[in-house]
Amino acid sequence: MVVTLDVHSSVLSTGLKSGNTNTLNCPVLAMVQILPVVVATVASQLLGMAWYSPMMFAEIWVRHVFPGKRMEDIGKGIPWFAFTASGISTVVIAVVMSCVLQSAGDQVWYWALKIGIIMAASQVSHFAFEKRPLSLFLVDVGFDIAVLATVTAVISFMAS
């Protein structure tokens, strides 16, 4: 598979070397609306606060990521760059999904599903080699898919 990005026309092409291509047109900075990206990012950060809270999956996550520690112990130890990286990655996801919506229109959920499957599948080998438990995989990948769904919903809703 060949993936190319023509930075002058902001066209992303993917296809086999035989010449078959699927083109995703997105004038990246010119057509991406800032407000939906900001709203999608904030919604995803709020989702993260709930997802990793004691009411949802904090106990499982803390048990496996910080063995032997309590939730109260780790709240002060998470560096600011972890939250910054999370925010930046969510902005990237929102910009990409905005581009997908512009090109795919009504098929944006189909593309979101394909992207979600790729995201989940790409994590399997990491978790397997690191011998991380299935419960942690389900919490983390479940969150990634929930973020993708949230971002897609916000971007789609605000575009209509």
Tab-separated table of C-alpha atoms in Angstrom:
chain	number	residue	atom	x	y	z
A	1	MET	CA	0.000	0.000	0.000
A	2	VAL	CA	1.219	3.484	-0.808
A	3	VAL	CA	0.236	6.542	1.238
A	4	THR	CA	1.068	9.979	-0.106
A	5	LEU	CA	0.237	13.497	0.967
A	6	ASP	CA	0.521	16.296	-1.543
A	7	VAL	CA	1.142	19.260	0.770
A	8	HIS	CA	0.416	21.800	-1.950
A	9	SER	CA	-3.103	20.553	-2.591
A	10	SER	CA	-3.602	18.818	0.784
A	11	VAL	CA	-4.672	15.603	-0.890
A	12	LEU	CA	-4.072	12.330	0.918
A	13	SER	CA	-4.019	9.319	-1.377
A	14	THR	CA	-3.868	5.685	-0.377
A	15	GLY	CA	-3.783	2.741	-2.665
A	16	LEU	CA	-1.917	-0.236	-3.935
A	17	LYS	CA	1.160	0.186	-6.085
A	18	SER	CA	-0.926	-0.945	-9.049
A	19	GLY	CA	-2.404	2.516	-9.235
A	20	ASN	CA	-5.786	2.021	-7.549
A	21	THR	CA	-6.216	4.897	-5.150
A	22	ASN	CA	-8.783	6.173	-2.732
A	23	THR	CA	-8.359	9.887	-2.308
A	24	LEU	CA	-9.231	11.846	0.803
A	25	ASN	CA	-9.363	15.530	-0.026
A	26	CYS	CA	-8.893	17.887	2.870
A	27	PRO	CA	-7.427	21.338	2.643
A	28	VAL	CA	-6.147	20.714	6.145
A	29	LEU	CA	-5.901	24.168	7.649
A	30	ALA	CA	-8.184	26.012	5.266
A	31	MET	CA	-11.341	23.945	5.734
A	32	VAL	CA	-11.105	22.549	9.257
A	33	GLN	CA	-13.419	24.502	11.507
A	34	ILE	CA	-11.818	25.369	14.820
A	35	LEU	CA	-14.923	25.390	17.025
A	36	PRO	CA	-15.947	21.740	16.371
A	37	VAL	CA	-12.348	20.647	16.964
A	38	VAL	CA	-12.240	22.527	20.288
A	39	VAL	CA	-15.655	21.213	21.377
A	40	ALA	CA	-14.714	17.643	20.387
A	41	THR	CA	-11.438	17.933	22.305
A	42	VAL	CA	-13.139	19.269	25.442
A	43	ALA	CA	-15.840	16.575	25.214
A	44	SER	CA	-13.171	13.895	24.903
A	45	GLN	CA	-11.219	15.239	27.868
A	46	LEU	CA	-14.416	15.218	29.946
A	47	LEU	CA	-15.037	11.653	28.777
A	48	GLY	CA	-11.524	10.756	29.956
A	49	MET	CA	-12.176	12.280	33.374
A	50	ALA	CA	-15.304	10.139	33.703
A	51	TRP	CA	-13.822	6.991	32.112
A	52	TYR	CA	-10.826	6.870	34.425
A	53	SER	CA	-12.784	7.994	37.497
A	54	PRO	CA	-13.571	5.771	40.501
A	55	MET	CA	-17.165	5.503	39.225
A	56	MET	CA	-16.010	3.734	36.063
A	57	PHE	CA	-12.616	2.129	35.408
A	58	ALA	CA	-10.130	3.820	37.754
A	59	GLU	CA	-9.755	0.768	39.990
A	60	ILE	CA	-8.824	-1.566	37.122
A	61	TRP	CA	-6.555	1.014	35.502
A	62	VAL	CA	-4.706	1.963	38.708
A	63	ARG	CA	-4.279	-1.679	39.735
A	64	HIS	CA	-2.493	-2.525	36.488
A	65	VAL	CA	-0.690	0.716	35.623
A	66	PHE	CA	0.431	1.615	39.157
A	67	PRO	CA	0.660	-1.710	41.050
A	68	GLY	CA	0.553	-1.367	44.817
A	69	LYS	CA	-0.665	2.248	44.766
A	70	ARG	CA	-4.015	3.807	45.503
A	71	MET	CA	-5.870	6.341	43.361
A	72	GLU	CA	-5.039	9.055	45.873
A	73	ASP	CA	-1.330	8.267	45.504
A	74	ILE	CA	-1.184	8.693	41.748
A	75	GLY	CA	-3.279	11.849	41.324
A	76	LYS	CA	-0.337	14.046	42.250
A	77	GLY	CA	2.248	12.031	40.353
A	78	ILE	CA	0.884	12.230	36.809
A	79	PRO	CA	3.054	14.744	34.971
A	80	TRP	CA	1.541	17.721	33.188
A	81	PHE	CA	2.917	16.507	29.864
A	82	ALA	CA	0.682	13.415	30.054
A	83	PHE	CA	-2.387	15.660	30.054
A	84	THR	CA	-0.846	17.888	27.384
A	85	ALA	CA	-0.042	14.892	25.159
A	86	SER	CA	-3.578	13.605	25.623
A	87	GLY	CA	-5.021	16.968	24.586
A	88	ILE	CA	-2.762	17.285	21.555
A	89	SER	CA	-3.530	13.750	20.375
A	90	THR	CA	-7.254	14.451	20.694
A	91	VAL	CA	-6.873	17.617	18.608
A	92	VAL	CA	-5.115	15.550	15.928
A	93	ILE	CA	-7.944	12.985	15.991
A	94	ALA	CA	-10.534	15.778	15.699
A	95	VAL	CA	-8.729	17.413	12.753
A	96	VAL	CA	-8.408	14.062	10.958
A	97	MET	CA	-12.073	13.224	11.552
A	98	SER	CA	-13.025	16.683	10.303
A	99	CYS	CA	-11.116	15.904	7.099
A	100	VAL	CA	-12.786	12.498	6.869
A	101	LEU	CA	-16.207	14.118	7.282
A	102	GLN	CA	-15.463	16.606	4.507
A	103	SER	CA	-14.499	13.819	2.120
A	104	ALA	CA	-16.731	10.968	3.252
A	105	GLY	CA	-19.887	12.881	4.104
A	106	ASP	CA	-22.555	10.363	5.067
A	107	GLN	CA	-19.961	7.582	5.249
A	108	VAL	CA	-18.043	9.224	8.111
A	109	TRP	CA	-19.193	6.515	10.571
A	110	TYR	CA	-18.004	3.810	8.190
A	111	TRP	CA	-14.563	5.443	8.124
A	112	ALA	CA	-14.625	5.970	11.899
A	113	LEU	CA	-15.310	2.233	12.319
A	114	LYS	CA	-12.388	1.353	10.046
A	115	ILE	CA	-10.093	3.731	11.929
A	116	GLY	CA	-11.300	2.340	15.274
A	117	ILE	CA	-10.564	-1.229	14.210
A	118	ILE	CA	-7.075	-0.201	13.094
A	119	MET	CA	-6.493	1.659	16.387
A	120	ALA	CA	-7.574	-1.345	18.449
A	121	ALA	CA	-5.662	-3.872	16.368
A	122	SER	CA	-2.488	-1.806	16.550
A	123	GLN	CA	-2.512	-2.070	20.337
A	124	VAL	CA	-2.807	-5.874	20.522
A	125	SER	CA	0.891	-6.596	19.980
A	126	HIS	CA	1.947	-3.941	22.516
A	127	PHE	CA	-0.269	-5.427	25.191
A	128	ALA	CA	0.782	-8.989	24.299
A	129	PHE	CA	4.536	-8.318	24.434
A	130	GLU	CA	4.197	-6.236	27.601
A	131	LYS	CA	2.107	-9.049	29.141
A	132	ARG	CA	-0.546	-6.560	30.145
A	133	PRO	CA	-3.893	-8.008	31.206
A	134	LEU	CA	-6.947	-8.186	28.966
A	135	SER	CA	-8.928	-6.021	31.399
A	136	LEU	CA	-6.462	-3.150	30.949
A	137	PHE	CA	-6.541	-3.621	27.170
A	138	LEU	CA	-10.334	-3.380	27.219
A	139	VAL	CA	-10.285	-0.247	29.396
A	140	ASP	CA	-7.648	1.564	27.329
A	141	VAL	CA	-8.788	0.530	23.860
A	142	GLY	CA	-12.410	1.006	24.889
A	143	PHE	CA	-11.527	4.559	25.823
A	144	ASP	CA	-9.754	5.150	22.500
A	145	ILE	CA	-12.806	3.938	20.604
A	146	ALA	CA	-15.116	6.020	22.806
A	147	VAL	CA	-12.971	9.097	22.068
A	148	LEU	CA	-13.145	8.392	18.346
A	149	ALA	CA	-16.931	8.011	18.571
A	150	THR	CA	-17.262	11.194	20.651
A	151	VAL	CA	-15.102	13.216	18.277
A	152	THR	CA	-16.967	11.862	15.236
A	153	ALA	CA	-20.347	12.618	16.816
A	154	VAL	CA	-19.386	16.189	17.755
A	155	ILE	CA	-17.772	16.948	14.389
A	156	SER	CA	-20.757	15.424	12.501
A	157	PHE	CA	-23.341	17.224	14.629
A	158	MET	CA	-21.636	20.600	14.380
A	159	ALA	CA	-21.134	20.207	10.610
A	160	SER	CA	-24.851	19.731	9.974
